[in-house]
JSON list of C-alpha atoms in Angstrom, two decimals:
[
{"chain": "A", "resi": 521, "resn": "MET", "atom": "CA", "xyz": [-10.37, -6.00, 18.28]},
{"chain": "A", "resi": 522, "resn": "ALA", "atom": "CA", "xyz": [-9.10, -8.83, 17.12]},
{"chain": "A", "resi": 523, "resn": "VAL", "atom": "CA", "xyz": [-5.73, -9.48, 14.37]},
{"chain": "A", "resi": 524, "resn": "ILE", "atom": "CA", "xyz": [-6.29, -12.59, 12.45]},
{"chain": "A", "resi": 525, "resn": "LEU", "atom": "CA", "xyz": [-3.40, -14.45, 10.10]},
{"chain": "A", "resi": 526, "resn": "ILE", "atom": "CA", "xyz": [-4.22, -16.03, 7.49]},
{"chain": "A", "resi": 527, "resn": "THR", "atom": "CA", "xyz": [-0.89, -18.28, 5.92]},
{"chain": "A", "resi": 528, "resn": "GLY", "atom": "CA", "xyz": [-0.65, -20.97, 3.36]},
{"chain": "A", "resi": 529, "resn": "GLY", "atom": "CA", "xyz": [1.44, -22.17, 0.53]},
{"chain": "A", "resi": 530, "resn": "ALA", "atom": "CA", "xyz": [1.00, -20.04, -2.97]},
{"chain": "A", "resi": 531, "resn": "ARG", "atom": "CA", "xyz": [-2.92, -20.25, -4.72]},
{"chain": "A", "resi": 532, "resn": "SER", "atom": "CA", "xyz": [-4.28, -21.52, -1.46]},
{"chain": "A", "resi": 533, "resn": "GLY", "atom": "CA", "xyz": [-7.11, -19.93, -1.11]},
{"chain": "A", "resi": 534, "resn": "LYS", "atom": "CA", "xyz": [-5.65, -18.10, 1.49]},
{"chain": "A", "resi": 535, "resn": "SER", "atom": "CA", "xyz": [-6.35, -14.79, -0.04]},
{"chain": "A", "resi": 536, "resn": "LYS", "atom": "CA", "xyz": [-10.27, -16.04, -0.36]},
{"chain": "A", "resi": 537, "resn": "ARG", "atom": "CA", "xyz": [-10.30, -16.95, 3.07]},
{"chain": "A", "resi": 538, "resn": "ALA", "atom": "CA", "xyz": [-9.24, -13.81, 4.22]},
{"chain": "A", "resi": 539, "resn": "GLU", "atom": "CA", "xyz": [-11.96, -11.45, 2.39]},
{"chain": "A", "resi": 540, "resn": "LYS", "atom": "CA", "xyz": [-14.34, -13.64, 3.92]},
{"chain": "A", "resi": 541, "resn": "ARG", "atom": "CA", "xyz": [-12.83, -13.02, 7.48]},
{"chain": "A", "resi": 542, "resn": "ALA", "atom": "CA", "xyz": [-12.69, -9.09, 6.72]},
{"chain": "A", "resi": 543, "resn": "ARG", "atom": "CA", "xyz": [-15.88, -8.24, 5.68]},
{"chain": "A", "resi": 544, "resn": "SER", "atom": "CA", "xyz": [-17.82, -10.36, 8.31]},
{"chain": "A", "resi": 545, "resn": "PHE", "atom": "CA", "xyz": [-16.69, -7.72, 10.99]},
{"chain": "A", "resi": 546, "resn": "PRO", "atom": "CA", "xyz": [-19.44, -4.58, 10.34]},
{"chain": "A", "resi": 547, "resn": "ASP", "atom": "CA", "xyz": [-18.35, -1.05, 8.04]},
{"chain": "A", "resi": 548, "resn": "GLN", "atom": "CA", "xyz": [-16.86, -0.60, 5.67]},
{"chain": "A", "resi": 549, "resn": "PRO", "atom": "CA", "xyz": [-13.35, -2.40, 5.08]},
{"chain": "A", "resi": 550, "resn": "PHE", "atom": "CA", "xyz": [-10.12, -1.40, 3.81]},
{"chain": "A", "resi": 551, "resn": "TYR", "atom": "CA", "xyz": [-7.52, -3.62, 1.65]},
{"chain": "A", "resi": 552, "resn": "ILE", "atom": "CA", "xyz": [-4.69, -3.01, 1.76]},
{"chain": "A", "resi": 553, "resn": "ALA", "atom": "CA", "xyz": [-2.25, -3.98, -0.93]},
{"chain": "A", "resi": 554, "resn": "THR", "atom": "CA", "xyz": [1.25, -4.77, -0.50]},
{"chain": "A", "resi": 555, "resn": "ALA", "atom": "CA", "xyz": [2.22, -5.74, -3.58]},
{"chain": "A", "resi": 556, "resn": "GLU", "atom": "CA", "xyz": [3.65, -3.37, -7.02]},
{"chain": "A", "resi": 557, "resn": "ALA", "atom": "CA", "xyz": [2.26, -3.91, -10.95]},
{"chain": "A", "resi": 558, "resn": "LEU", "atom": "CA", "xyz": [5.86, -3.61, -12.04]},
{"chain": "A", "resi": 559, "resn": "ASP", "atom": "CA", "xyz": [5.03, -6.12, -14.92]},
{"chain": "A", "resi": 560, "resn": "ALA", "atom": "CA", "xyz": [2.21, -7.21, -16.97]},
{"chain": "A", "resi": 561, "resn": "GLU", "atom": "CA", "xyz": [1.95, -10.38, -14.57]},
{"chain": "A", "resi": 562, "resn": "MET", "atom": "CA", "xyz": [1.44, -8.84, -11.77]},
{"chain": "A", "resi": 563, "resn": "GLN", "atom": "CA", "xyz": [-0.57, -6.17, -13.26]},
{"chain": "A", "resi": 564, "resn": "GLU", "atom": "CA", "xyz": [-3.21, -9.24, -14.41]},
{"chain": "A", "resi": 565, "resn": "ARG", "atom": "CA", "xyz": [-2.56, -10.38, -10.72]},
{"chain": "A", "resi": 566, "resn": "ILE", "atom": "CA", "xyz": [-3.47, -6.96, -8.91]},
{"chain": "A", "resi": 567, "resn": "ALA", "atom": "CA", "xyz": [-6.41, -7.23, -11.56]},
{"chain": "A", "resi": 568, "resn": "THR", "atom": "CA", "xyz": [-7.54, -10.36, -11.03]},
{"chain": "A", "resi": 569, "resn": "HIS", "atom": "CA", "xyz": [-8.23, -10.02, -7.26]},
{"chain": "A", "resi": 570, "resn": "ARG", "atom": "CA", "xyz": [-9.33, -6.61, -7.23]},
{"chain": "A", "resi": 571, "resn": "ALA", "atom": "CA", "xyz": [-12.58, -7.89, -9.50]},
{"chain": "A", "resi": 572, "resn": "ARG", "atom": "CA", "xyz": [-13.03, -10.77, -7.35]},
{"chain": "A", "resi": 573, "resn": "ARG", "atom": "CA", "xyz": [-13.51, -8.51, -4.47]},
{"chain": "A", "resi": 574, "resn": "GLY", "atom": "CA", "xyz": [-15.50, -6.28, -5.99]},
{"chain": "A", "resi": 575, "resn": "THR", "atom": "CA", "xyz": [-15.98, -2.86, -5.14]},
{"chain": "A", "resi": 576, "resn": "ASP", "atom": "CA", "xyz": [-16.94, -2.91, -1.47]},
{"chain": "A", "resi": 577, "resn": "TRP", "atom": "CA", "xyz": [-13.51, -2.09, -0.57]},
{"chain": "A", "resi": 578, "resn": "ILE", "atom": "CA", "xyz": [-10.99, 0.80, 0.62]},
{"chain": "A", "resi": 579, "resn": "GLU", "atom": "CA", "xyz": [-8.24, 0.62, -1.35]},
{"chain": "A", "resi": 580, "resn": "ARG", "atom": "CA", "xyz": [-4.66, 2.02, 0.22]},
{"chain": "A", "resi": 581, "resn": "GLU", "atom": "CA", "xyz": [-1.29, 0.19, -2.23]},
{"chain": "A", "resi": 582, "resn": "VAL", "atom": "CA", "xyz": [1.28, 0.97, 0.23]},
{"chain": "A", "resi": 583, "resn": "PRO", "atom": "CA", "xyz": [4.19, -1.54, -0.34]},
{"chain": "A", "resi": 584, "resn": "LEU", "atom": "CA", "xyz": [6.70, -0.46, 2.47]},
{"chain": "A", "resi": 585, "resn": "ASP", "atom": "CA", "xyz": [4.87, 1.57, 5.10]},
{"chain": "A", "resi": 586, "resn": "LEU", "atom": "CA", "xyz": [2.38, -0.80, 6.67]},
{"chain": "A", "resi": 587, "resn": "VAL", "atom": "CA", "xyz": [2.69, 0.47, 10.13]},
{"chain": "A", "resi": 588, "resn": "GLN", "atom": "CA", "xyz": [1.14, 3.59, 9.27]},
{"chain": "A", "resi": 589, "resn": "ALA", "atom": "CA", "xyz": [-1.58, 2.80, 6.82]},
{"chain": "A", "resi": 590, "resn": "LEU", "atom": "CA", "xyz": [-2.61, 0.64, 9.52]},
{"chain": "A", "resi": 591, "resn": "VAL", "atom": "CA", "xyz": [-2.39, 3.71, 11.76]},
{"chain": "A", "resi": 592, "resn": "ALA", "atom": "CA", "xyz": [-3.91, 5.78, 9.32]},
{"chain": "A", "resi": 593, "resn": "THR", "atom": "CA", "xyz": [-7.10, 3.66, 8.75]},
{"chain": "A", "resi": 594, "resn": "ASP", "atom": "CA", "xyz": [-7.91, 2.16, 12.83]},
{"chain": "A", "resi": 595, "resn": "GLY", "atom": "CA", "xyz": [-11.19, 3.26, 14.05]},
{"chain": "A", "resi": 596, "resn": "GLY", "atom": "CA", "xyz": [-13.36, 2.47, 10.59]},
{"chain": "A", "resi": 597, "resn": "GLY", "atom": "CA", "xyz": [-14.07, -0.57, 9.20]},
{"chain": "A", "resi": 598, "resn": "ALA", "atom": "CA", "xyz": [-11.76, -4.35, 9.38]},
{"chain": "A", "resi": 599, "resn": "ARG", "atom": "CA", "xyz": [-8.68, -3.87, 7.29]},
{"chain": "A", "resi": 600, "resn": "LEU", "atom": "CA", "xyz": [-7.11, -6.98, 5.13]},
{"chain": "A", "resi": 601, "resn": "VAL", "atom": "CA", "xyz": [-3.69, -7.11, 4.52]},
{"chain": "A", "resi": 602, "resn": "ASP", "atom": "CA", "xyz": [-2.44, -8.80, 1.92]},
{"chain": "A", "resi": 603, "resn": "CYS", "atom": "CA", "xyz": [-0.12, -9.93, 1.95]},
{"chain": "A", "resi": 604, "resn": "LEU", "atom": "CA", "xyz": [3.14, -9.96, 4.29]},
{"chain": "A", "resi": 605, "resn": "THR", "atom": "CA", "xyz": [5.84, -11.72, 2.40]},
{"chain": "A", "resi": 606, "resn": "LEU", "atom": "CA", "xyz": [5.36, -9.67, -0.64]},
{"chain": "A", "resi": 607, "resn": "TRP", "atom": "CA", "xyz": [5.75, -6.75, 1.68]},
{"chain": "A", "resi": 608, "resn": "LEU", "atom": "CA", "xyz": [8.93, -8.39, 3.21]},
{"chain": "A", "resi": 609, "resn": "SER", "atom": "CA", "xyz": [10.02, -8.75, -0.20]},
{"chain": "A", "resi": 610, "resn": "ASN", "atom": "CA", "xyz": [9.65, -4.92, -0.37]},
{"chain": "A", "resi": 611, "resn": "LEU", "atom": "CA", "xyz": [11.90, -3.54, 2.36]},
{"chain": "A", "resi": 612, "resn": "MET", "atom": "CA", "xyz": [14.51, -6.45, 1.59]},
{"chain": "A", "resi": 613, "resn": "HIS", "atom": "CA", "xyz": [14.72, -4.77, -1.44]},
{"chain": "A", "resi": 614, "resn": "ALA", "atom": "CA", "xyz": [14.48, -1.51, -0.69]},
{"chain": "A", "resi": 615, "resn": "GLU", "atom": "CA", "xyz": [17.68, -2.32, 1.34]},
{"chain": "A", "resi": 616, "resn": "ARG", "atom": "CA", "xyz": [14.94, -1.37, 5.16]},
{"chain": "A", "resi": 617, "resn": "ASP", "atom": "CA", "xyz": [15.72, -2.78, 8.46]},
{"chain": "A", "resi": 618, "resn": "TRP", "atom": "CA", "xyz": [13.24, -5.82, 8.51]},
{"chain": "A", "resi": 619, "resn": "GLU", "atom": "CA", "xyz": [13.84, -7.13, 11.71]},
{"chain": "A", "resi": 620, "resn": "HIS", "atom": "CA", "xyz": [12.98, -4.24, 13.18]},
{"chain": "A", "resi": 621, "resn": "GLU", "atom": "CA", "xyz": [10.14, -3.43, 10.36]},
{"chain": "A", "resi": 622, "resn": "VAL", "atom": "CA", "xyz": [8.55, -6.96, 11.10]},
{"chain": "A", "resi": 623, "resn": "THR", "atom": "CA", "xyz": [9.25, -6.22, 15.42]},
{"chain": "A", "resi": 624, "resn": "GLU", "atom": "CA", "xyz": [6.91, -2.17, 14.80]},
{"chain": "A", "resi": 625, "resn": "LEU", "atom": "CA", "xyz": [3.89, -4.33, 13.47]},
{"chain": "A", "resi": 626, "resn": "ALA", "atom": "CA", "xyz": [3.85, -6.72, 15.81]},
{"chain": "A", "resi": 627, "resn": "GLY", "atom": "CA", "xyz": [4.59, -3.80, 18.49]},
{"chain": "A", "resi": 628, "resn": "ALA", "atom": "CA", "xyz": [1.24, -2.30, 16.81]},
{"chain": "A", "resi": 629, "resn": "LEU", "atom": "CA", "xyz": [-1.14, -4.80, 16.06]},
{"chain": "A", "resi": 630, "resn": "PRO", "atom": "CA", "xyz": [-2.48, -5.43, 19.94]},
{"chain": "A", "resi": 631, "resn": "ARG", "atom": "CA", "xyz": [-3.40, -1.57, 19.88]},
{"chain": "A", "resi": 632, "resn": "LEU", "atom": "CA", "xyz": [-5.13, -0.76, 17.23]},
{"chain": "A", "resi": 633, "resn": "ARG", "atom": "CA", "xyz": [-8.61, -0.66, 17.73]},
{"chain": "A", "resi": 634, "resn": "SER", "atom": "CA", "xyz": [-10.70, -1.80, 14.48]},
{"chain": "A", "resi": 635, "resn": "PRO", "atom": "CA", "xyz": [-9.69, -6.08, 13.44]},
{"chain": "A", "resi": 636, "resn": "VAL", "atom": "CA", "xyz": [-6.82, -6.80, 10.98]},
{"chain": "A", "resi": 637, "resn": "VAL", "atom": "CA", "xyz": [-6.71, -9.59, 8.75]},
{"chain": "A", "resi": 638, "resn": "LEU", "atom": "CA", "xyz": [-3.06, -10.07, 7.58]},
{"chain": "A", "resi": 639, "resn": "VAL", "atom": "CA", "xyz": [-2.31, -12.73, 4.84]},
{"chain": "A", "resi": 640, "resn": "THR", "atom": "CA", "xyz": [1.13, -14.41, 4.45]},
{"chain": "A", "resi": 641, "resn": "ASN", "atom": "CA", "xyz": [2.72, -17.31, 2.63]},
{"chain": "A", "resi": 642, "resn": "GLU", "atom": "CA", "xyz": [3.61, -20.30, 4.30]},
{"chain": "A", "resi": 643, "resn": "VAL", "atom": "CA", "xyz": [7.04, -20.51, 2.60]},
{"chain": "A", "resi": 644, "resn": "GLY", "atom": "CA", "xyz": [9.16, -23.29, 4.68]},
{"chain": "A", "resi": 645, "resn": "LEU", "atom": "CA", "xyz": [7.60, -26.75, 3.01]},
{"chain": "A", "resi": 646, "resn": "ASP", "atom": "CA", "xyz": [9.45, -26.90, 0.62]},
{"chain": "A", "resi": 647, "resn": "ILE", "atom": "CA", "xyz": [12.74, -27.63, -0.84]},
{"chain": "A", "resi": 648, "resn": "VAL", "atom": "CA", "xyz": [15.83, -25.61, 0.41]},
{"chain": "A", "resi": 649, "resn": "PRO", "atom": "CA", "xyz": [16.39, -23.02, -2.19]},
{"chain": "A", "resi": 650, "resn": "ASP", "atom": "CA", "xyz": [19.74, -23.19, -3.70]},
{"chain": "A", "resi": 651, "resn": "ASN", "atom": "CA", "xyz": [20.83, -19.81, -3.92]},
{"chain": "A", "resi": 652, "resn": "ALA", "atom": "CA", "xyz": [21.64, -17.01, -1.08]},
{"chain": "A", "resi": 653, "resn": "LEU", "atom": "CA", "xyz": [18.64, -15.01, -1.28]},
{"chain": "A", "resi": 654, "resn": "ALA", "atom": "CA", "xyz": [16.05, -17.31, -1.57]},
{"chain": "A", "resi": 655, "resn": "ARG", "atom": "CA", "xyz": [17.35, -18.93, 1.59]},
{"chain": "A", "resi": 656, "resn": "SER", "atom": "CA", "xyz": [17.49, -15.41, 3.12]},
{"chain": "A", "resi": 657, "resn": "PHE", "atom": "CA", "xyz": [14.22, -14.57, 2.34]},
{"chain": "A", "resi": 658, "resn": "ARG", "atom": "CA", "xyz": [12.41, -17.93, 3.15]},
{"chain": "A", "resi": 659, "resn": "ASP", "atom": "CA", "xyz": [14.19, -17.74, 6.67]},
{"chain": "A", "resi": 660, "resn": "ALA", "atom": "CA", "xyz": [13.45, -13.86, 6.80]},
{"chain": "A", "resi": 661, "resn": "ALA", "atom": "CA", "xyz": [9.45, -15.29, 6.18]},
{"chain": "A", "resi": 662, "resn": "GLY", "atom": "CA", "xyz": [9.57, -18.01, 8.43]},
{"chain": "A", "resi": 663, "resn": "ILE", "atom": "CA", "xyz": [10.99, -15.27, 11.55]},
{"chain": "A", "resi": 664, "resn": "MET", "atom": "CA", "xyz": [8.18, -12.63, 10.82]},
{"chain": "A", "resi": 665, "resn": "ASN", "atom": "CA", "xyz": [5.21, -15.40, 9.92]},
{"chain": "A", "resi": 666, "resn": "GLN", "atom": "CA", "xyz": [6.29, -17.00, 13.54]},
{"chain": "A", "resi": 667, "resn": "ILE", "atom": "CA", "xyz": [6.52, -13.03, 15.40]},
{"chain": "A", "resi": 668, "resn": "ILE", "atom": "CA", "xyz": [3.40, -12.15, 13.76]},
{"chain": "A", "resi": 669, "resn": "ALA", "atom": "CA", "xyz": [1.66, -15.32, 14.59]},
{"chain": "A", "resi": 670, "resn": "ASP", "atom": "CA", "xyz": [2.85, -15.07, 18.44]},
{"chain": "A", "resi": 671, "resn": "VAL", "atom": "CA", "xyz": [0.60, -11.66, 18.68]},
{"chain": "A", "resi": 672, "resn": "ALA", "atom": "CA", "xyz": [-2.00, -12.92, 16.52]},
{"chain": "A", "resi": 673, "resn": "ASP", "atom": "CA", "xyz": [-5.61, -13.57, 18.27]},
{"chain": "A", "resi": 674, "resn": "GLU", "atom": "CA", "xyz": [-6.25, -16.15, 15.90]},
{"chain": "A", "resi": 675, "resn": "VAL", "atom": "CA", "xyz": [-4.52, -18.20, 13.49]},
{"chain": "A", "resi": 676, "resn": "GLU", "atom": "CA", "xyz": [-5.14, -20.02, 9.99]},
{"chain": "A", "resi": 677, "resn": "PHE", "atom": "CA", "xyz": [-3.19, -22.92, 7.76]},
{"chain": "A", "resi": 678, "resn": "VAL", "atom": "CA", "xyz": [-5.38, -22.43, 4.53]},
{"chain": "A", "resi": 679, "resn": "VAL", "atom": "CA", "xyz": [-4.43, -25.76, 2.21]},
{"chain": "A", "resi": 680, "resn": "ALA", "atom": "CA", "xyz": [-6.63, -26.54, -1.09]},
{"chain": "A", "resi": 681, "resn": "GLY", "atom": "CA", "xyz": [-9.16, -23.30, 0.04]},
{"chain": "A", "resi": 682, "resn": "LEU", "atom": "CA", "xyz": [-9.79, -25.57, 3.23]},
{"chain": "A", "resi": 683, "resn": "PRO", "atom": "CA", "xyz": [-8.81, -23.13, 6.69]},
{"chain": "A", "resi": 684, "resn": "MET", "atom": "CA", "xyz": [-7.68, -25.07, 9.62]},
{"chain": "A", "resi": 685, "resn": "LYS", "atom": "CA", "xyz": [-7.42, -23.63, 12.59]},
{"chain": "A", "resi": 686, "resn": "LEU", "atom": "CA", "xyz": [-3.86, -23.37, 14.31]},
{"chain": "A", "resi": 687, "resn": "LYS", "atom": "CA", "xyz": [-4.31, -20.71, 16.84]}
]
């Protein structure tokens, strides 16, 4: 079983890279989407991703209960989780204990039988945000990425569509 973390900035090509990695494993892959289509712009983003992927994925929409979804889909094809930073945002918005949830995810990943490819955003390479909420999210994302990278078998950083192997 492989746990692969793919990180990068916005529009870096990380989702396309993750799709390619998930498809490289046998059996039909699962696409576990953490985004919610709460406005027209997000609906368009989701439609664009779906059109690019095609119909050969088993889709699950999981804005919050990620560990449960990974356990429920274990034993089949690879699972692509897109993305951890949206999941983190959902957890924070729902006022759930994100540190506990991330720790639970990190503990569950090594016990899963089927491959997992996780997409996350690298949000710490820019200027320091000007408000407390944005700083809190940026800090939480950095901590989450470190925790998941620690348990991942492989970590890639994607820049301009090009993957760089970090681990």
